[in-house]
Coordinates of C-alpha atoms in Angstrom, one line a residue:
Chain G
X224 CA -2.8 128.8 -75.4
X225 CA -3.6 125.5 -77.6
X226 CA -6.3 126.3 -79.5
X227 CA -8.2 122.7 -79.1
X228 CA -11.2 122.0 -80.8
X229 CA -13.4 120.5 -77.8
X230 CA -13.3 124.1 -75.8
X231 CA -13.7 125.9 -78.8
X232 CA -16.9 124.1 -80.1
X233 CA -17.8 124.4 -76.3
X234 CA -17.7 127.8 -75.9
X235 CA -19.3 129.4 -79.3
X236 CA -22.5 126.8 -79.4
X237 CA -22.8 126.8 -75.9
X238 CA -22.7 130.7 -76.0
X239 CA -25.5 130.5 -79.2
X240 CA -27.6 128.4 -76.9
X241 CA -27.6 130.2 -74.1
X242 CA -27.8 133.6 -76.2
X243 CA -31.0 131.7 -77.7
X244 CA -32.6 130.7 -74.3
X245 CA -32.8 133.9 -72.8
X246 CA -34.7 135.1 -75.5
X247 CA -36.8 132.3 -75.4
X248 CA -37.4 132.7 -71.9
X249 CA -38.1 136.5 -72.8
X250 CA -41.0 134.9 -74.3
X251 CA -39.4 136.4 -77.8
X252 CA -39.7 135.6 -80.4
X253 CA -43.9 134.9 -79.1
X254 CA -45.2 131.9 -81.4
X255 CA -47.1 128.6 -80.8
X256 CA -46.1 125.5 -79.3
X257 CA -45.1 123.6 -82.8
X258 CA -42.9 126.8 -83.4
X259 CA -41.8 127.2 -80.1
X260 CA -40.6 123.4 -80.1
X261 CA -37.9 124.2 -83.3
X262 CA -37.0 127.0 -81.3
X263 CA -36.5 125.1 -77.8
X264 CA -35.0 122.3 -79.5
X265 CA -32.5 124.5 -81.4
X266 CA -31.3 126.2 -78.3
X267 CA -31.2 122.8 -76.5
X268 CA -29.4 121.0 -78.9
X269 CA -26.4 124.0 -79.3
X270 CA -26.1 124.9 -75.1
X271 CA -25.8 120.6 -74.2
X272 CA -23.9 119.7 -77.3
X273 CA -21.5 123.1 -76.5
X274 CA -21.3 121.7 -72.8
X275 CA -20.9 118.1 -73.5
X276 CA -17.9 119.2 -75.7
X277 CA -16.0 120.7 -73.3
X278 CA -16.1 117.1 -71.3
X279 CA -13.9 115.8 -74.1
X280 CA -10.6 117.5 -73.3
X281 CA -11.1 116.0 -69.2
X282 CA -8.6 113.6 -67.9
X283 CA -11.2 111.8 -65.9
X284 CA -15.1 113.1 -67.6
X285 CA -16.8 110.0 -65.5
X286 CA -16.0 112.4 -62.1
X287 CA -17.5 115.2 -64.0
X288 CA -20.1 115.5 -61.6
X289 CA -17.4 116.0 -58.6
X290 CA -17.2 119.8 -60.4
X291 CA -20.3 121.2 -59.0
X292 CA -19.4 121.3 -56.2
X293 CA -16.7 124.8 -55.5
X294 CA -19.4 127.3 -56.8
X295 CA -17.7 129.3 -53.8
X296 CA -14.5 129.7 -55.6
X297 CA -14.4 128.1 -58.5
X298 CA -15.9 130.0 -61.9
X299 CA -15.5 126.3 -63.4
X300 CA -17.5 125.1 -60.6
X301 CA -19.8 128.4 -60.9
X302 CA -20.7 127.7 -64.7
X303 CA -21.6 124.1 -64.4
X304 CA -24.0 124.9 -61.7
X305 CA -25.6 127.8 -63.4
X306 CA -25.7 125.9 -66.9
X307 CA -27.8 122.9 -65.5
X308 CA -29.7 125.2 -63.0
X309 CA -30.5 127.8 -66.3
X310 CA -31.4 124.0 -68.6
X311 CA -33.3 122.5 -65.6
X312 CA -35.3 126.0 -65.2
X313 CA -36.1 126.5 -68.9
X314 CA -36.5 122.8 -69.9
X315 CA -39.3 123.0 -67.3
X316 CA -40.2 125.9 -68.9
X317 CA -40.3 124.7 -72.7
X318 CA -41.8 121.6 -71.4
X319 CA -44.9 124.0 -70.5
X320 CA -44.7 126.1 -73.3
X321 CA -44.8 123.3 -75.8
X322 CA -47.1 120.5 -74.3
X323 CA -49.7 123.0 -72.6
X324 CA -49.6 125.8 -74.7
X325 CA -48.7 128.2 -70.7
X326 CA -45.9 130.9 -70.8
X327 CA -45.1 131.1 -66.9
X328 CA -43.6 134.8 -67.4
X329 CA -41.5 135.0 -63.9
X330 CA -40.2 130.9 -64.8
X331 CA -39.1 132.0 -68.3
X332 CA -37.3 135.5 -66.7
X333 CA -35.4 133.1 -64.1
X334 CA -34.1 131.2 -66.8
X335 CA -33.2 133.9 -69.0
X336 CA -31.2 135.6 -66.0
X337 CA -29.8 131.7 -65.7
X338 CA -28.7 131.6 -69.0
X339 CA -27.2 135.0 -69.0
X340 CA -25.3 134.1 -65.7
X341 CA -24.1 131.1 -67.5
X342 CA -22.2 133.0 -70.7
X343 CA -20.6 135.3 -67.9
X344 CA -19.4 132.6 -65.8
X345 CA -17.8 130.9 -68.9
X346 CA -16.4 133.9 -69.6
X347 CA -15.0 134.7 -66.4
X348 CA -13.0 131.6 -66.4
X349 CA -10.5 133.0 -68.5
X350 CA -11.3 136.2 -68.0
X351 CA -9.7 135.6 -64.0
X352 CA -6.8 133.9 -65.3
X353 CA -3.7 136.5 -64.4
X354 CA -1.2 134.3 -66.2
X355 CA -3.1 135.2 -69.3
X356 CA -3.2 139.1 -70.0
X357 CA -4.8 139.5 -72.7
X358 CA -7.3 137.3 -70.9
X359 CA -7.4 138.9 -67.8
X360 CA -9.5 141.8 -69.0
X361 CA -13.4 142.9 -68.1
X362 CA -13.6 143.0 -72.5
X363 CA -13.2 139.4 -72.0
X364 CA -17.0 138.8 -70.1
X365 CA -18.4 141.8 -72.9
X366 CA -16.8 140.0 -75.6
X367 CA -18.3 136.8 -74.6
X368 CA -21.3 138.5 -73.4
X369 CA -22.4 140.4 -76.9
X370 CA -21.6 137.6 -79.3
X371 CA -23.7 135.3 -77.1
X372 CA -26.6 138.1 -77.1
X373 CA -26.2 138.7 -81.1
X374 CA -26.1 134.9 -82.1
X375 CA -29.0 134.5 -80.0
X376 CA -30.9 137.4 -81.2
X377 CA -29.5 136.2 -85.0
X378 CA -31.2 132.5 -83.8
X379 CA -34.4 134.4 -82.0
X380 CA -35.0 135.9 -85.5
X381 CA -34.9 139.3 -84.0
X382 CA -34.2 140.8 -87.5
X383 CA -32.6 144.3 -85.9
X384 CA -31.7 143.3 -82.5
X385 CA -29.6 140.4 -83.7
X386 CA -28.1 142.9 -86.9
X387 CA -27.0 145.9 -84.2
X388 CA -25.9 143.3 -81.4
X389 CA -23.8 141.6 -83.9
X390 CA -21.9 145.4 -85.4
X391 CA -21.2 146.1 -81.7
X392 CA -19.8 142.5 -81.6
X393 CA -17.4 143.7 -84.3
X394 CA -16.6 146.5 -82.6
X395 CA -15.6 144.7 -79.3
X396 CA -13.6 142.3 -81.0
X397 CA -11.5 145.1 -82.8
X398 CA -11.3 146.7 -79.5
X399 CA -10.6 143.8 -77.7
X400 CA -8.0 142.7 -80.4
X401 CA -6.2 146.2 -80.3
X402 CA -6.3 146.0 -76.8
X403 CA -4.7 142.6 -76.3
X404 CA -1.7 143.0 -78.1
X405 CA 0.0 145.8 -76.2
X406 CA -1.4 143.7 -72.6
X407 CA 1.9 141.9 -72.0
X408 CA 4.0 144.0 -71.9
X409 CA 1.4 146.2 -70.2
X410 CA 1.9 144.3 -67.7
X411 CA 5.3 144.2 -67.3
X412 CA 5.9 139.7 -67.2
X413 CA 9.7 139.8 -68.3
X414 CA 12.0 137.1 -68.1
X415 CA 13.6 139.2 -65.9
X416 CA 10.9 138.9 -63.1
X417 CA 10.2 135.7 -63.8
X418 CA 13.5 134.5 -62.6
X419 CA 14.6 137.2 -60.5
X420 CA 17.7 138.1 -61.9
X421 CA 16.8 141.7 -63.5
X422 CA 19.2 143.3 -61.2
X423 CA 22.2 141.4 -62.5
X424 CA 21.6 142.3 -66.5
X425 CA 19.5 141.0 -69.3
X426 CA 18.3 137.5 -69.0
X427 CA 18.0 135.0 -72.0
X428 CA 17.3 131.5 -72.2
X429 CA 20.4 129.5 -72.5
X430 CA 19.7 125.9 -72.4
X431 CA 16.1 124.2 -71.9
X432 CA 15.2 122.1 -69.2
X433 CA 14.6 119.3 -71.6
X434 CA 15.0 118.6 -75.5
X435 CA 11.6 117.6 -76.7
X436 CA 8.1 119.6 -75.6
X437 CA 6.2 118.7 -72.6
X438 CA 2.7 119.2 -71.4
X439 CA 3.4 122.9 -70.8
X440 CA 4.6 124.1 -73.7
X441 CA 1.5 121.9 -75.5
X442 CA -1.3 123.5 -73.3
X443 CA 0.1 126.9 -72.9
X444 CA 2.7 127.4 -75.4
X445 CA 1.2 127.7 -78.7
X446 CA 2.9 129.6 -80.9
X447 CA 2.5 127.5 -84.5
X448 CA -1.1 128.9 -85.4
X449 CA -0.2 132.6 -85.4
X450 CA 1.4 133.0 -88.6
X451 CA -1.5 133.4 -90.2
X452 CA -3.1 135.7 -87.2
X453 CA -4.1 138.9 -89.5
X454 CA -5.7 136.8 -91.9
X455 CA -7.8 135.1 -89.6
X456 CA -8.8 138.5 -88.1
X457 CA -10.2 139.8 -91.4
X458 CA -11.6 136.8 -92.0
X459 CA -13.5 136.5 -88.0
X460 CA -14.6 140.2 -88.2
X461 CA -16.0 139.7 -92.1
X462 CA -18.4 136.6 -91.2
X463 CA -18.6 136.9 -87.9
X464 CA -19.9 140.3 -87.9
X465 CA -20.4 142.6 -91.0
X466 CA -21.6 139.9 -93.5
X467 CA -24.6 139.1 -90.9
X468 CA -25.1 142.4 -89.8
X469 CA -25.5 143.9 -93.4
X470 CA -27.8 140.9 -94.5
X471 CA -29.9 141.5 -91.1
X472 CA -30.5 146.1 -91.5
X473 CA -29.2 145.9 -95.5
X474 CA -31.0 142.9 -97.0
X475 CA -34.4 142.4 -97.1
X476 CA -35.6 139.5 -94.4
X477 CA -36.0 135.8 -95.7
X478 CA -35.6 132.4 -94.7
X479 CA -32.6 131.7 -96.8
X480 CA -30.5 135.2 -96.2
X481 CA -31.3 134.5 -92.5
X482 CA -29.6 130.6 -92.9
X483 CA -26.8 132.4 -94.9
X484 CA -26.2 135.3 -91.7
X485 CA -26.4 132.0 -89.4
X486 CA -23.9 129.9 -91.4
X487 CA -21.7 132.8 -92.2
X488 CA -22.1 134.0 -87.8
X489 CA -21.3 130.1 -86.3
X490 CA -18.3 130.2 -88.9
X491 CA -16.6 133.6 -88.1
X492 CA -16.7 133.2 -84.5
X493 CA -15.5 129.8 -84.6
X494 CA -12.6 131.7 -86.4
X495 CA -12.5 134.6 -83.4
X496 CA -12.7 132.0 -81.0
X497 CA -9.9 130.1 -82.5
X498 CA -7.8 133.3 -82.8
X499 CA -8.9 134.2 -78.9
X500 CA -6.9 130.9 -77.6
X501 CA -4.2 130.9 -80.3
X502 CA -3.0 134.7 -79.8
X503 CA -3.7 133.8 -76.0
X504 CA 0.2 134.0 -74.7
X505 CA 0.5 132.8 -71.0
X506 CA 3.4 134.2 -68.7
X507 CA 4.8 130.3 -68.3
X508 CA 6.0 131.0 -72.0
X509 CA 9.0 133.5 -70.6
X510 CA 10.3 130.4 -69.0
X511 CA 10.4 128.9 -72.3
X512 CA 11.8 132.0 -74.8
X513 CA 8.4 131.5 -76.4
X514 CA 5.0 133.2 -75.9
Chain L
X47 CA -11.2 123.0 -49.3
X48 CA -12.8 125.4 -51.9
X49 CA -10.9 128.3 -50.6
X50 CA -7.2 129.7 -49.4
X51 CA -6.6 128.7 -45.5
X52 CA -6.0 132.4 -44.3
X53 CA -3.4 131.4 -42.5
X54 CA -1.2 128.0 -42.2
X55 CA 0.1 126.9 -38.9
X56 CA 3.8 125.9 -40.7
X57 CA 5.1 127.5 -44.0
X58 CA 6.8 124.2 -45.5
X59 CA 9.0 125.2 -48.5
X60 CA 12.3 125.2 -50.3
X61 CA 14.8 127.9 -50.7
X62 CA 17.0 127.0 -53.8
X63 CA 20.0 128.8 -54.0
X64 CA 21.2 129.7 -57.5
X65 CA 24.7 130.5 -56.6
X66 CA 25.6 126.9 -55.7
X67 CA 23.3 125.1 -57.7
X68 CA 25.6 123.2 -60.6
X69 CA 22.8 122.2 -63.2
X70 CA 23.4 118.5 -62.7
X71 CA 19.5 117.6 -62.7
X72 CA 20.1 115.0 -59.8
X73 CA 17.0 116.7 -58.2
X74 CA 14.9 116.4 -61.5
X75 CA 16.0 112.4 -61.3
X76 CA 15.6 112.2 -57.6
X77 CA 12.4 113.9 -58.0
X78 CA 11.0 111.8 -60.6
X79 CA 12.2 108.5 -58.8
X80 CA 10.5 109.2 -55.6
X81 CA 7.4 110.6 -56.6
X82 CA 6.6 107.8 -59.6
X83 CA 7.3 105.1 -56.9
X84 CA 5.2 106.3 -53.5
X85 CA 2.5 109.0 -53.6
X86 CA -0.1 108.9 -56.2
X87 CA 0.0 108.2 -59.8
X88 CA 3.3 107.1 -61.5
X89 CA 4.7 110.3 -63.5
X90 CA 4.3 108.9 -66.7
X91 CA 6.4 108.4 -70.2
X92 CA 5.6 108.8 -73.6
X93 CA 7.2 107.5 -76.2
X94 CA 10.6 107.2 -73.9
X95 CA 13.2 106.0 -76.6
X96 CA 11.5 107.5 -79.2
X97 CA 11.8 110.7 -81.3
X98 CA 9.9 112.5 -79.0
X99 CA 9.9 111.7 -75.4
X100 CA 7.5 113.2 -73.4
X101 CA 6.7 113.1 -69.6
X102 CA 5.2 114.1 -66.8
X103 CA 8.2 115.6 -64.1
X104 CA 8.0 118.2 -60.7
X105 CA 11.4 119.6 -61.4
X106 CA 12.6 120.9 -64.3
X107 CA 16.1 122.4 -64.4
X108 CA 16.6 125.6 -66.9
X109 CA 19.7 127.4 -67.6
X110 CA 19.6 131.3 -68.2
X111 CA 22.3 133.6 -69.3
X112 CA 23.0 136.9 -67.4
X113 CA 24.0 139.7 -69.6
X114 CA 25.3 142.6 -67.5
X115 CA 25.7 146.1 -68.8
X116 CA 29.4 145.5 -69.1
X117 CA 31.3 142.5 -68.4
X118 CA 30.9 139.0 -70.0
X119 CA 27.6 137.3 -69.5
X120 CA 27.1 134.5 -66.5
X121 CA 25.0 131.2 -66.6
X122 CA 22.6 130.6 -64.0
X123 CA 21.2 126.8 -63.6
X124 CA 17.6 127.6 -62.1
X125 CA 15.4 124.4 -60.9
X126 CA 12.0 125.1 -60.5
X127 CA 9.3 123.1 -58.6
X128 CA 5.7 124.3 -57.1
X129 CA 6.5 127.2 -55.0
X130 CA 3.5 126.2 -52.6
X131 CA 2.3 129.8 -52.9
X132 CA 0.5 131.8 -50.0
X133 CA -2.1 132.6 -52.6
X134 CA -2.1 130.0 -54.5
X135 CA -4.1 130.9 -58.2
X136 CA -4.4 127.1 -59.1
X137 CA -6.4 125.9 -55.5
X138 CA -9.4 128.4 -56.1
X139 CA -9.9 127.6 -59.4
X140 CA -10.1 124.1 -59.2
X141 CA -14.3 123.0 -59.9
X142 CA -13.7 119.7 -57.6
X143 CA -11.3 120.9 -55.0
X144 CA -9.4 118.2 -56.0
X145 CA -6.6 120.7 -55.7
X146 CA -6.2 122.2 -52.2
X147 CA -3.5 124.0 -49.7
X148 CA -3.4 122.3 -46.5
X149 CA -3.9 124.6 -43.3
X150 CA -1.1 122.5 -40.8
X151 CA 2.1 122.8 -43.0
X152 CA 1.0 124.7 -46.1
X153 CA 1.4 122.0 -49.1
X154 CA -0.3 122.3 -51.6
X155 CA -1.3 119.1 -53.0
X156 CA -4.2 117.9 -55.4
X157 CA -6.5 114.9 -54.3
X158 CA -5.8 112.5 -57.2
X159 CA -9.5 110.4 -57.1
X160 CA -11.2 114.1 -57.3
X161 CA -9.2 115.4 -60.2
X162 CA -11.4 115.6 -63.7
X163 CA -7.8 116.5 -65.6
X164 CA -9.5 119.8 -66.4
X165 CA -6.1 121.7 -66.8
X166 CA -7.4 125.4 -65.6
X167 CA -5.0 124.7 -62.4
X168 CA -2.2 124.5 -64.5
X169 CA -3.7 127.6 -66.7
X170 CA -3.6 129.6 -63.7
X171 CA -0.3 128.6 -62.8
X172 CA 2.4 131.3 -63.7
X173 CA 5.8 128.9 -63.1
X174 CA 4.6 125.9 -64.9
X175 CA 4.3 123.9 -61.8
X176 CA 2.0 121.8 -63.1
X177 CA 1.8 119.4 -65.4
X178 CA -1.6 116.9 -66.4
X179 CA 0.0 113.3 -66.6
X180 CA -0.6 112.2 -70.1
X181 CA -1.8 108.6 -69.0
X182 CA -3.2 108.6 -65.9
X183 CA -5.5 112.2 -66.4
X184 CA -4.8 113.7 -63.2
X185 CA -2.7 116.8 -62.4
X186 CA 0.7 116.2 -61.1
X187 CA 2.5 118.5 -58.8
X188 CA 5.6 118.7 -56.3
X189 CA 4.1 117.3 -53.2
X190 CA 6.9 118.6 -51.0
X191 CA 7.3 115.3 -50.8
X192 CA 4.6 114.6 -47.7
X193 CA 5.3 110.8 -48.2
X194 CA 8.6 111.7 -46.7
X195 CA 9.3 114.7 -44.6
X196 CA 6.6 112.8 -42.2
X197 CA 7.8 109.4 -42.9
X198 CA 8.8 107.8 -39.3
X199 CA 9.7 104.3 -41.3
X200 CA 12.7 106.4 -43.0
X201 CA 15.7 107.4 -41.3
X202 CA 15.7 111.1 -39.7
X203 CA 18.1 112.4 -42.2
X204 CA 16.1 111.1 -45.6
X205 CA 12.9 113.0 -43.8
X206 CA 13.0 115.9 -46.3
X207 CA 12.0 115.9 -49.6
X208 CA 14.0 114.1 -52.2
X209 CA 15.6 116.5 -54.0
X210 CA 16.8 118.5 -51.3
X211 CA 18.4 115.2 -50.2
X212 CA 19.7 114.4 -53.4
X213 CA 21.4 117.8 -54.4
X214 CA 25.0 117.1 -54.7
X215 CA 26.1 120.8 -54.3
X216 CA 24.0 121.1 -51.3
X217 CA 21.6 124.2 -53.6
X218 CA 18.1 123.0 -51.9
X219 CA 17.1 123.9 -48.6
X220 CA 14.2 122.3 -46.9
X221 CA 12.4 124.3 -43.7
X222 CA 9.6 126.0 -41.9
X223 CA 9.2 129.8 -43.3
X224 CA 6.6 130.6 -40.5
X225 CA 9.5 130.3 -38.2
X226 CA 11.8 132.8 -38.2
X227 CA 14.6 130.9 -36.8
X228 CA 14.6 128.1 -39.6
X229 CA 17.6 127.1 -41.4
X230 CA 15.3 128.8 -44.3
X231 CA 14.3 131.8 -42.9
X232 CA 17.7 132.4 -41.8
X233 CA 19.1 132.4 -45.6
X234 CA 16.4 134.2 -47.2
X235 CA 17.2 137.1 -44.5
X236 CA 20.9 136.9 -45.1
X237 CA 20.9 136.1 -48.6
X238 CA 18.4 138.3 -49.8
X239 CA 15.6 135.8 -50.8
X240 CA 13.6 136.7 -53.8
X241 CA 10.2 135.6 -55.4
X242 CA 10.0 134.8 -58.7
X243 CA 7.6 137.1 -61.0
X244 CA 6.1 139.0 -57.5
X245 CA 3.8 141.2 -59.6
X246 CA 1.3 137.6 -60.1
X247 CA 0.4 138.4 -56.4
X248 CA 0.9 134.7 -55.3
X249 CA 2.9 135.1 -52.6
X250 CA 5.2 132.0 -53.2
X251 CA 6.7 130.1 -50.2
X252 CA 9.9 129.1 -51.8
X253 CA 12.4 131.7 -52.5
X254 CA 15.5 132.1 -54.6
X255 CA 19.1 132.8 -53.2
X256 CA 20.6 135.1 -55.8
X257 CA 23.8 134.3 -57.3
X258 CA 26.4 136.1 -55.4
X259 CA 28.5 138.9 -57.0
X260 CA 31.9 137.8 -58.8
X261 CA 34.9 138.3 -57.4
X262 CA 36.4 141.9 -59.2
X263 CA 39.7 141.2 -60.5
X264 CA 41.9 144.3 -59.5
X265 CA 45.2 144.9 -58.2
X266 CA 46.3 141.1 -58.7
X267 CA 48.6 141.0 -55.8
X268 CA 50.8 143.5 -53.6
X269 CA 54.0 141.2 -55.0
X270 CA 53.0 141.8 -58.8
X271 CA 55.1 144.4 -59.2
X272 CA 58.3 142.6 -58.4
X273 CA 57.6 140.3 -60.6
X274 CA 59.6 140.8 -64.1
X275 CA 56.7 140.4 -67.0
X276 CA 57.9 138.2 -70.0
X277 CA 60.6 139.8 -71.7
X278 CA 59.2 142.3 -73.9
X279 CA 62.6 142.7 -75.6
X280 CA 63.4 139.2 -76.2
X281 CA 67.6 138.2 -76.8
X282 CA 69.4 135.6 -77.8
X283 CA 68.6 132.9 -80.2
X284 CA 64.5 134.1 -79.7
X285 CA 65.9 138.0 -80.7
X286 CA 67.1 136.4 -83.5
X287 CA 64.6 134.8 -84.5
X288 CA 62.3 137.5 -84.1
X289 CA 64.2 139.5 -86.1
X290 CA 64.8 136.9 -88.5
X291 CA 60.9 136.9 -89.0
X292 CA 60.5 140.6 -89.1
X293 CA 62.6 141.0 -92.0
X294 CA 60.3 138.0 -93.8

């Protein structure tokens, strides 16, 4: 899958704001209003930037609104609906917190839960995508689900939480990553199903449909970036995961290590996320003899 | 809307049949033709006499070879268009329901003033049905073509869609599936209709005519054996000559 830059900054700072709301709405970590305000605005600034983000890869983002609508079907649909319900819930929650100095406990729990239901739902649209196997996976939703928890925890400044989360984060991804690249073939998408013509012989592509690329084999073709795919990994798991984790339970706590774990998180799971749409192969590729 | 009609009162869909089809493309030209000029957005162009043309089509025609165990290989010219699945992946996945399977005939078509060009439709497509026009932001998809096969301004024999009217080797078939007795049904039954990549669960409408076994070439003829092969001992001025070459 194309690996563009709009979903990708969508996804990891929306997932960091979102992580960092339902702590906040946890009431954790538990400081005054001035505090709380960095906090708020911090988590604010990463869940609406992530989401306005992903409006830049839309054909049409002026009918945005139009998407709220199929929460019955639609896990698109489903995550729009929960991410403004989770920011309406705790923006009336921060409001309070920060102007009156009141911690509404049941509010703030609402819009933790909110904020939790968000990350799955944007994780469950690719996570229902069949065409995608590697995708298609319940470690797709846990992925998303304990990165979101650790950067938030890393953001929360919950020293531990946020240094244990974010190990088990590498630990998914390896197990996600070993896992993916057998899922294919797993799954048995040949050429030979896709066309139907297994039971004459072995099928190979012989002659595209056309000379130059088109629209498919942009979006769901992309096969360029992953040369460099094992590189990247090592480079995703090291500051993604172990550099924060072992500054976090290693290191002793300060303002700047903390910045450095941040910097060093945001940038290694910009590389994972990268890596999870570039290694991403979709069963239109057989078509193609690509994947 | 949102959701899969459980059931449709027609099943409108194509069989294509891969023994005739000839790879000529008329249907991809047809197709394009038709559908820029009448229903919806224009199916766009980029940079169309340049070094990299790019556009948006319904139809694409691929060509596979067929390696059999032993024998030489065969080609197969395989158009493929939206299959208007049963279970159609890319309807319940659409945020707008923009995208949608209608419950009379079974198209599936996509509303063009809903569509926010998101692209997860054409994600969770697994034939590459779909393609997001480049200008115009909107997904494009084989229509069946609706702004014909219902068309009482066109003649009766140009109500079907395009490039089943086009096809020059008469491969495209254009019928009712939920009616056993259709020119469609009829072939899939004899023919042995297949789906393509059946383990998606989509349940595609159209199907694919296999291409029909080769003729075995065998005893050539009853006759053949009265008929003297080439001289295999060769006389005359060619004996001499052969022997005049030996000896070289």
């Amino acid at each position: 899958m194309h690996p563009a830059p709009s979903v990708i900054v969508f996804t990891v700072f929306s997932g960091l704001g979102f992580g960092l709301l339902a702590f906040l709405g946890l009431g954790i970590p538990n400081v005054g209003p001035w505090a709380s305000f960095a906090f708020f605005f911090i988590a604010f600034a990463c869940a609406v930037g992530g989401l306005l983000a992903s409006t830049f890869h839309l054909g049409h983002p002026e009918r945005a609104i139009k998407a709220f609508s199929q929460w019955r079907s639609s896990w698109l649909s489903r995550e729009g609906c929960l991410a403004v319900a989770a920011l309406l819930v705790m923006g009336l929650y921060a409001f309070l917190v920060i102007f009156f100095d009141t911690r509404i406990g049941l509010l703030g729990y609402i819009g933790a839960a909110l904020s939790i239901a968000t990350i799955y739902a944007t994780s469950m649209i690719y996570a229902q995508l069949k065409t995608v196997p590697r995708w298609n996976t319940a470690l797709t939703p846990v992925y998303f689900l304990v990165l979101s928890i650790g950067g938030g925890a890393l953001l929360a400044g919950q020293v531990h939480l946020a240094g244990l989360m974010l190990a088990l984060a590498g630990a998914v991804q390896v197990i996600t990553w070993m896992k993916g690249d057998t899922r294919f073939e797993e799954r048995g998408h040949t050429l030979e199903t896709a066309t139907g013509l297994g039971f004459m012989g072995k099928v190979r592509l012989f002659e595209g449909p056309h000379t130059s690329a088109n629209y498919l084999m942009k979006e769901m073709v992309h096969v360029v970036g992953r040369k460099h795919s094992q590189k990247l990994r090592v480079i995703a798991l090291v500051f993604m995961s172990l550099v924060p984790s072992i500054i976090l339970l290693a290191l002793p706590a300060g303002h700047f290590l903390a910045l450095v774990a941040v910097v060093s998180h945001i940038a290694g799971t910009i590389a994972s996320r990268w890596l999870f749409f570039a290694e991403a192969e979709h069963a239109v590729g057989l078509y193609y003899d690509k994947r | 809307m949102t959701t899969l009609p459980t059931q449709t009162q027609k099943k409108l869909g194509l069989v294509i049949d891969l023994d005739t089809c000839v790879g000529c493309h008329a249907c991809v030209v047809s197709c394009k033709g038709w559908n820029t000029e009448n229903y919806g957005a224009p199916l766009s162009d980029k940079d169309a006499y340049g070094a990299e043309p790019m556009g948006t089509f319904l139809n694409r025609v691929h060509a596979f070879e067929v390696k059999p165990e032993v024998g030489p290989a065969q080609t197969v010219h395989f158009p493929k268009s939206c299959l208007h699945c049963e279970d159609a992946p890319c309807v319940t996945v659409c945020p707008t329901g923009a995208s949608y399977k209608r419950v009379e005939d079974g198209i599936v078509l996509v509303n063009e003033s809903d569509c926010i060009g998101c692209g997860l439709c054409a994600w969770s497509c697994p034939y590459g049905a779909r393609e997001l026009d480049q200008v115009e932001g909107v997904m494009k998809k084989c229509t069946l073509c609706v702004d014909r096969i219902y068309n009482e301004n066109l003649p009766e024999i140009d109500r079907e869609p395009s490039c089943v009217r086009t096809c020059p080797a008469n491969a495209r078939h254009f019928g009712d599936f939920a009616d056993p007795d259709s020119n469609v049904s009829r072939l899939t039954a004899e023919r042995g209709g297949m789906d393509l990549m059946a383990e998606m669960g989509t349940k595609p409408v159209n199907k694919y005519l296999p291409p029909r076994p080769k003729d075995e070439m065998g005893e050539i003829d009853i006759l053949a054996p009265l008929l003297a092969p080439v001289a295999a001992d060769p006389k005359g001025f060619l004996g001499w000559l052969d022997k005049a070459l030996e000896k070289l």
